[in-house]
Amino acid sequence: MIDRYSHPEMAGIWTLENKYRIWLDVEIAVCDAWNRRKVIPDEDLKAIKEKADFNVTEILEIESRVHHDVIAFLTNVRDQIGPAGRWIHYGMTSSDVGDTALCMQLVQSADLLLGRLDALLEVVKGLAQKYRNQPMVGRTHGIHGEPTTLGLKFAHFYAELMRDRDRLQQARKQIAVGKLSGAVGTFSNINPDLEEEVCQALGLEAEPVATQVINRDRHAFFASVCGIIAGGLDRMANEIRLLQKSEGREVEEPFAKGQKGSSAMPHKRNPVVCERICGLARVVQSNVQVAYRDMPLWHERDISHSSAERVILPDICIGLDYILERMIFVLSGLHVYPENMERTLNVTRGLIYSQRLMLTLIDAGMLRDDA
């Protein structure tokens, strides 16, 4: 995601620095487990923990020659450690560290997104309570239907966001897994008990059955949930955009002092933040389709998913984080115009009460078609 639509904390999760830091955490956790099994001597483990580090620039330079990012990383780390570095990556394959670390990045992202959702829920709940008795016209197909309240609109959003929160918690649980089952997933050099021990130390569950990789249904589910949340934010932003139209101006997103709406029409107060939310929701949702296409890998693995995931997973998480924060901003400073809502209620001169009148006539004995 471009810097313009990124917040530092979420973007930081998806930097090379953080990715390699997690890779190193995984590698050291495995070394710890081997040490407890008397495979790695105490003095070598001590050297690993004291000296293990990496340099992103050097890794990229090595990768430009070997064309393999994990090998480049391991080479750089071993250079920092010295002779004891031979134990780094012992019994493992590239996806053991890469897939486990990727899941940890997604867990970190999920935690940030859950925090954003909680903050948004509080704002929406407050608006639902504040405007529970504020009448306005309800519309179906864009046409005036019957009276509703602004508070009820926000209650709808609140209920949907609560479902979003439940779904995201489920997605976090499903993605919080690791695997150390080695090449083709047969535990040929690492025992399942070591995998479980390491995963537990990293705050993960061990993947019950893996190939050489963690199956991508987990990643697709995570992406799907993010797409659903983005769709809900799109709906909320669209509602504000429609209610801000000049014909009604029932609500309005914040407009800062000195802010400009148009280079040609200085009177314009456009819902640009809501429009940005709608646009970026499309970006998030379009990437979900790619996550679905990453599921059918060849046999025990290929890396057709890898290039796609390096683009879509950061963009999904960073993009969703951004539009969640922007929706909090919009709703926290939302302008509400009760007088315009009440004026709009009367635009059809009472036609919005037609159902009540029809039922009264039916109660009096008239046929529905005649009423």
Coordinates of C-alpha atoms in Angstrom, one line a residue:
M1 CA 0.0 0.0 0.0
I2 CA 1.3 3.5 -0.8
D3 CA 2.3 5.7 2.1
R4 CA -0.6 8.0 1.4
Y5 CA -3.0 5.4 2.7
S6 CA -0.9 3.8 5.4
H7 CA -0.7 4.3 9.1
P8 CA 2.8 3.6 10.6
E9 CA 1.9 0.9 13.1
M10 CA 0.2 -1.4 10.6
A11 CA 2.6 -0.6 7.9
G12 CA 5.4 -1.4 10.3
I13 CA 4.2 -5.0 10.6
W14 CA 4.7 -5.5 6.9
T15 CA 8.2 -4.0 6.6
L16 CA 11.2 -6.3 5.7
E17 CA 12.7 -5.3 9.1
N18 CA 9.7 -6.8 11.0
K19 CA 9.4 -9.8 8.7
Y20 CA 13.1 -10.7 9.2
R21 CA 12.8 -10.1 13.0
I22 CA 10.0 -12.6 13.2
W23 CA 12.0 -15.1 11.0
L24 CA 14.8 -14.7 13.5
D25 CA 12.4 -15.3 16.4
V26 CA 11.2 -18.5 14.8
E27 CA 14.8 -19.7 14.1
I28 CA 15.9 -19.0 17.7
A29 CA 12.8 -20.7 19.1
V30 CA 13.7 -23.8 17.2
C31 CA 17.3 -23.6 18.4
D32 CA 16.0 -23.4 22.0
A33 CA 13.9 -26.6 21.4
W34 CA 16.9 -28.4 19.9
N35 CA 19.0 -27.4 22.9
R36 CA 16.5 -28.8 25.3
R37 CA 16.9 -32.1 23.4
K38 CA 20.6 -32.0 23.8
V39 CA 21.2 -31.5 20.1
I40 CA 22.6 -27.9 20.2
P41 CA 25.2 -27.5 22.9
D42 CA 24.6 -24.8 25.6
E43 CA 27.6 -22.7 24.5
D44 CA 26.4 -22.7 20.9
L45 CA 22.9 -21.6 21.9
K46 CA 24.5 -18.9 24.0
A47 CA 26.5 -17.7 21.0
I48 CA 23.3 -17.8 18.8
K49 CA 21.3 -15.7 21.3
E50 CA 24.0 -13.2 21.9
K51 CA 25.1 -12.7 18.3
A52 CA 22.1 -13.5 16.1
D53 CA 21.1 -10.4 14.1
F54 CA 20.6 -9.4 10.5
N55 CA 21.1 -6.5 8.1
V56 CA 18.3 -5.8 5.6
T57 CA 20.5 -4.1 3.1
E58 CA 23.0 -7.0 3.2
I59 CA 20.2 -9.6 2.8
L60 CA 18.9 -7.9 -0.3
E61 CA 22.4 -7.8 -1.8
I62 CA 22.9 -11.5 -1.1
E63 CA 19.4 -12.2 -2.5
S64 CA 20.3 -10.4 -5.7
R65 CA 23.0 -13.1 -6.2
V66 CA 21.3 -16.3 -4.9
H67 CA 17.7 -15.4 -5.9
H68 CA 16.3 -17.0 -2.7
D69 CA 15.2 -14.7 0.2
V70 CA 15.4 -17.3 2.9
I71 CA 18.9 -18.5 1.9
A72 CA 20.0 -14.8 1.8
F73 CA 18.6 -14.3 5.3
L74 CA 20.2 -17.4 6.7
T75 CA 23.6 -16.5 5.1
N76 CA 23.5 -13.1 6.7
V77 CA 22.5 -14.3 10.1
R78 CA 25.1 -17.0 10.1
D79 CA 27.7 -14.4 9.2
Q80 CA 26.8 -12.5 12.4
I81 CA 27.0 -15.6 14.6
G82 CA 30.1 -17.4 13.5
P83 CA 30.6 -21.2 13.8
A84 CA 27.6 -21.7 16.0
G85 CA 25.5 -20.4 13.2
R86 CA 25.6 -23.8 11.6
W87 CA 22.6 -24.8 13.9
I88 CA 20.4 -22.1 12.5
H89 CA 17.6 -23.6 10.4
Y90 CA 18.6 -27.1 11.6
G91 CA 16.0 -29.7 10.2
M92 CA 13.9 -27.0 8.7
T93 CA 12.8 -26.0 5.2
S94 CA 12.1 -22.4 4.0
S95 CA 8.4 -22.5 4.4
D96 CA 8.8 -23.6 8.0
V97 CA 10.1 -20.2 8.9
G98 CA 8.3 -18.2 6.1
D99 CA 4.8 -19.6 6.6
T100 CA 5.0 -19.5 10.4
A101 CA 6.3 -15.9 10.4
L102 CA 3.6 -14.9 7.9
C103 CA 0.9 -16.2 10.2
M104 CA 2.5 -14.2 13.0
Q105 CA 2.3 -11.0 10.9
L106 CA -1.3 -11.7 10.2
V107 CA -2.0 -12.2 13.9
Q108 CA -0.3 -8.9 14.7
S109 CA -2.4 -7.3 12.0
A110 CA -5.6 -8.8 13.3
D111 CA -4.9 -7.4 16.8
L112 CA -4.5 -3.9 15.4
L113 CA -7.7 -4.3 13.4
L114 CA -9.6 -5.5 16.4
G115 CA -8.5 -2.5 18.3
R116 CA -9.8 -0.2 15.5
L117 CA -13.1 -2.1 15.4
D118 CA -13.5 -1.7 19.1
A119 CA -12.9 2.1 18.8
L120 CA -15.4 2.4 15.9
L121 CA -18.0 0.3 17.8
E122 CA -17.8 2.8 20.7
V123 CA -18.4 5.8 18.3
V124 CA -21.3 4.1 16.5
K125 CA -22.9 3.0 19.7
G126 CA -22.8 6.6 21.0
L127 CA -24.4 7.9 17.8
A128 CA -27.1 5.3 18.0
Q129 CA -28.0 6.3 21.5
K130 CA -27.7 10.1 20.9
Y131 CA -30.0 10.1 17.8
R132 CA -32.4 7.3 18.8
N133 CA -35.3 9.7 18.7
Q134 CA -34.2 11.8 15.8
P135 CA -36.8 11.2 13.0
M136 CA -35.9 11.1 9.4
V137 CA -37.2 9.6 6.2
G138 CA -36.4 6.0 5.4
R139 CA -35.7 5.2 1.8
T140 CA -36.0 2.0 -0.3
H141 CA -34.7 2.0 -3.9
G142 CA -33.7 5.6 -3.2
I143 CA -37.4 6.7 -2.8
H144 CA -39.0 7.9 0.3
G145 CA -40.6 5.0 2.2
E146 CA -41.6 5.5 5.8
P147 CA -40.2 7.4 8.8
T148 CA -37.2 6.0 10.7
T149 CA -34.7 7.4 13.0
L150 CA -31.0 8.3 12.6
G151 CA -30.3 6.3 15.7
L152 CA -31.7 3.2 14.1
K153 CA -29.4 3.6 11.1
F154 CA -26.5 3.6 13.5
A155 CA -27.9 0.6 15.4
H156 CA -27.9 -1.3 12.1
F157 CA -24.2 -0.4 11.6
Y158 CA -23.4 -1.4 15.2
A159 CA -25.0 -4.8 14.8
E160 CA -23.0 -5.4 11.6
L161 CA -19.7 -4.3 13.2
M162 CA -20.3 -6.7 16.1
R163 CA -20.6 -9.5 13.6
D164 CA -17.4 -8.2 11.9
R165 CA -15.7 -8.4 15.2
D166 CA -16.8 -12.0 15.8
R167 CA -15.6 -12.9 12.3
L168 CA -12.2 -11.3 12.7
Q169 CA -11.7 -13.1 16.0
Q170 CA -12.4 -16.4 14.2
A171 CA -10.1 -15.4 11.4
R172 CA -7.3 -14.6 13.9
K173 CA -7.8 -18.0 15.5
Q174 CA -7.6 -19.8 12.2
I175 CA -4.5 -18.0 11.1
A176 CA -2.6 -18.3 14.4
V177 CA -0.8 -21.5 13.4
G178 CA 2.7 -22.5 12.6
K179 CA 4.4 -25.5 10.9
L180 CA 7.8 -27.1 11.2
S181 CA 7.1 -30.4 9.5
G182 CA 9.8 -29.9 6.9
A183 CA 10.0 -30.7 3.2
V184 CA 6.6 -32.0 2.0
G185 CA 5.3 -32.0 5.5
T186 CA 6.4 -35.5 6.7
F187 CA 8.4 -34.6 9.8
S188 CA 11.4 -36.3 8.3
N189 CA 13.9 -34.3 10.4
I190 CA 11.8 -32.7 13.1
N191 CA 9.4 -34.5 15.5
P192 CA 5.8 -33.2 15.9
D193 CA 6.5 -32.6 19.6
L194 CA 9.2 -30.1 18.8
E195 CA 6.9 -28.3 16.3
E196 CA 4.1 -28.1 19.0
E197 CA 6.6 -26.8 21.6
V198 CA 8.0 -24.1 19.3
C199 CA 4.6 -23.0 18.1
Q200 CA 3.3 -22.7 21.7
A201 CA 6.4 -20.6 22.5
L202 CA 5.5 -18.3 19.6
G203 CA 1.8 -18.0 20.6
L204 CA 0.6 -20.3 17.9
E205 CA -1.1 -23.6 17.4
A206 CA 0.7 -26.3 15.4
E207 CA -0.9 -26.8 12.0
P208 CA -2.6 -30.3 12.4
V209 CA -1.9 -31.4 8.9
A210 CA 0.4 -29.5 6.6
T211 CA 2.1 -30.1 3.3
Q212 CA 5.3 -28.3 2.8
V213 CA 3.2 -25.2 3.5
I214 CA 0.2 -24.2 5.6
N215 CA -2.8 -24.6 3.4
R216 CA -4.1 -21.4 2.0
D217 CA -7.7 -21.8 3.0
R218 CA -6.7 -20.1 6.2
H219 CA -5.3 -17.1 4.5
A220 CA -8.3 -16.9 2.1
F221 CA -10.6 -16.9 5.1
F222 CA -8.7 -14.1 6.8
A223 CA -8.8 -12.1 3.5
S224 CA -12.5 -12.8 3.1
V225 CA -13.3 -11.5 6.6
C226 CA -11.3 -8.3 5.8
G227 CA -13.2 -8.0 2.6
I228 CA -16.5 -8.2 4.5
I229 CA -15.5 -5.6 7.0
A230 CA -14.4 -3.3 4.1
G231 CA -17.8 -3.9 2.5
G232 CA -19.6 -2.7 5.7
L233 CA -17.4 0.4 5.8
D234 CA -18.2 1.0 2.2
R235 CA -21.9 0.8 3.0
M236 CA -21.6 3.2 5.9
A237 CA -19.5 5.7 3.9
N238 CA -22.0 5.5 1.0
E239 CA -24.9 6.3 3.4
I240 CA -23.1 9.4 4.6
R241 CA -22.4 10.5 1.0
L242 CA -26.0 10.1 0.0
L243 CA -27.3 11.9 3.1
Q244 CA -24.8 14.8 2.4
K245 CA -26.2 15.6 -1.0
S246 CA -27.1 19.2 -1.4
E247 CA -30.8 18.4 -1.9
G248 CA -31.1 17.2 1.7
R249 CA -27.9 17.8 3.6
E250 CA -29.1 15.7 6.5
V251 CA -25.5 14.8 7.7
E252 CA -22.1 16.0 6.6
E253 CA -18.6 14.6 7.2
P254 CA -16.1 16.9 9.0
F255 CA -14.8 19.8 6.9
A256 CA -11.7 21.4 8.4
K257 CA -11.0 25.2 8.6
G258 CA -9.1 26.1 5.4
Q259 CA -10.1 22.9 3.6
K260 CA -10.9 23.3 -0.1
G261 CA -13.5 21.4 -2.1
S262 CA -12.8 22.4 -5.6
S263 CA -10.3 24.3 -7.7
A264 CA -13.2 25.7 -9.8
M265 CA -16.2 25.9 -7.4
P266 CA -15.1 27.4 -4.1
H267 CA -18.5 26.7 -2.4
K268 CA -18.1 22.9 -2.6
R269 CA -18.0 20.8 0.7
N270 CA -17.4 17.4 -0.8
P271 CA -17.6 14.0 1.2
V272 CA -14.0 13.2 0.1
V273 CA -13.1 11.1 3.1
C274 CA -16.1 8.9 2.6
E275 CA -15.3 8.7 -1.1
R276 CA -11.8 7.6 -0.2
I277 CA -13.2 4.9 2.1
C278 CA -15.4 3.6 -0.7
G279 CA -12.5 3.5 -3.1
L280 CA -10.1 1.7 -0.8
A281 CA -12.8 -0.8 0.1
R282 CA -12.8 -1.8 -3.5
V283 CA -9.0 -2.3 -3.4
V284 CA -9.3 -4.5 -0.3
Q285 CA -12.1 -6.5 -1.7
S286 CA -10.5 -7.0 -5.1
N287 CA -7.5 -8.6 -3.4
V288 CA -9.7 -11.2 -1.7
Q289 CA -10.2 -12.8 -5.1
V290 CA -6.5 -13.3 -5.4
A291 CA -6.4 -15.0 -2.0
Y292 CA -8.9 -17.5 -3.4
R293 CA -6.7 -18.1 -6.4
D294 CA -3.8 -18.8 -4.1
M295 CA -5.5 -21.9 -2.6
P296 CA -4.9 -24.5 -5.4
L297 CA -1.1 -25.1 -5.2
W298 CA 0.6 -28.0 -7.0
H299 CA 1.0 -31.2 -5.0
E300 CA 2.8 -30.6 -1.7
R301 CA 3.6 -27.0 -2.7
D302 CA 4.6 -24.5 -5.3
I303 CA 5.3 -20.8 -4.9
S304 CA 2.7 -19.3 -7.2
H305 CA 1.0 -17.9 -4.1
S306 CA 4.2 -16.2 -2.8
S307 CA 4.4 -13.3 -5.2
A308 CA 0.7 -12.6 -4.9
E309 CA 0.7 -12.7 -1.1
R310 CA 3.6 -10.2 -0.9
V311 CA 1.3 -7.7 -2.5
I312 CA -2.2 -8.6 -1.4
L313 CA -1.8 -9.4 2.3
P314 CA -0.1 -6.1 3.2
D315 CA -2.5 -4.2 1.1
I316 CA -5.5 -5.9 2.6
C317 CA -4.3 -5.2 6.2
I318 CA -2.9 -1.8 5.7
G319 CA -5.9 -0.7 3.5
L320 CA -8.5 -1.9 6.0
D321 CA -6.7 -0.4 8.9
Y322 CA -6.6 3.0 7.1
I323 CA -10.3 3.0 6.2
L324 CA -11.3 1.9 9.7
E325 CA -9.4 4.9 11.2
R326 CA -10.9 7.2 8.6
M327 CA -14.4 6.0 9.5
I328 CA -13.7 6.7 13.1
F329 CA -12.6 10.2 12.1
V330 CA -15.7 10.8 10.1
L331 CA -18.2 9.6 12.6
S332 CA -16.5 11.3 15.6
G333 CA -16.9 14.6 13.9
L334 CA -20.1 14.0 12.0
H335 CA -22.4 17.0 11.5
V336 CA -26.1 16.2 11.9
Y337 CA -28.8 18.6 10.7
P338 CA -32.1 17.7 12.4
E339 CA -34.0 20.6 10.8
N340 CA -33.1 19.3 7.4
M341 CA -34.2 15.8 8.3
E342 CA -37.5 17.1 9.5
R343 CA -38.0 19.2 6.4
T344 CA -37.2 16.2 4.1
L345 CA -39.8 14.2 6.0
N346 CA -42.5 16.5 4.6
V347 CA -41.2 16.6 1.0
T348 CA -43.9 14.1 -0.1
R349 CA -46.6 16.0 1.9
G350 CA -47.7 13.0 3.9
L351 CA -47.3 10.2 1.3
I352 CA -44.9 8.4 3.6
Y353 CA -47.8 7.6 5.9
S354 CA -49.8 5.8 3.1
Q355 CA -49.4 2.3 4.7
R356 CA -50.9 3.5 7.9
L357 CA -53.8 5.1 6.1
M358 CA -54.3 1.9 4.0
L359 CA -54.5 -0.3 7.0
T360 CA -57.0 2.1 8.7
L361 CA -59.2 1.8 5.7
I362 CA -58.9 -2.0 5.7
D363 CA -59.8 -2.1 9.4
A364 CA -62.9 -0.1 8.4
G365 CA -63.9 -2.8 6.0
M366 CA -62.5 -1.7 2.6
L367 CA -60.7 -4.2 0.3
R368 CA -57.0 -3.7 0.1
D369 CA -57.0 -2.9 -3.7
D370 CA -59.7 -0.3 -3.1
A371 CA -57.9 1.2 -0.1

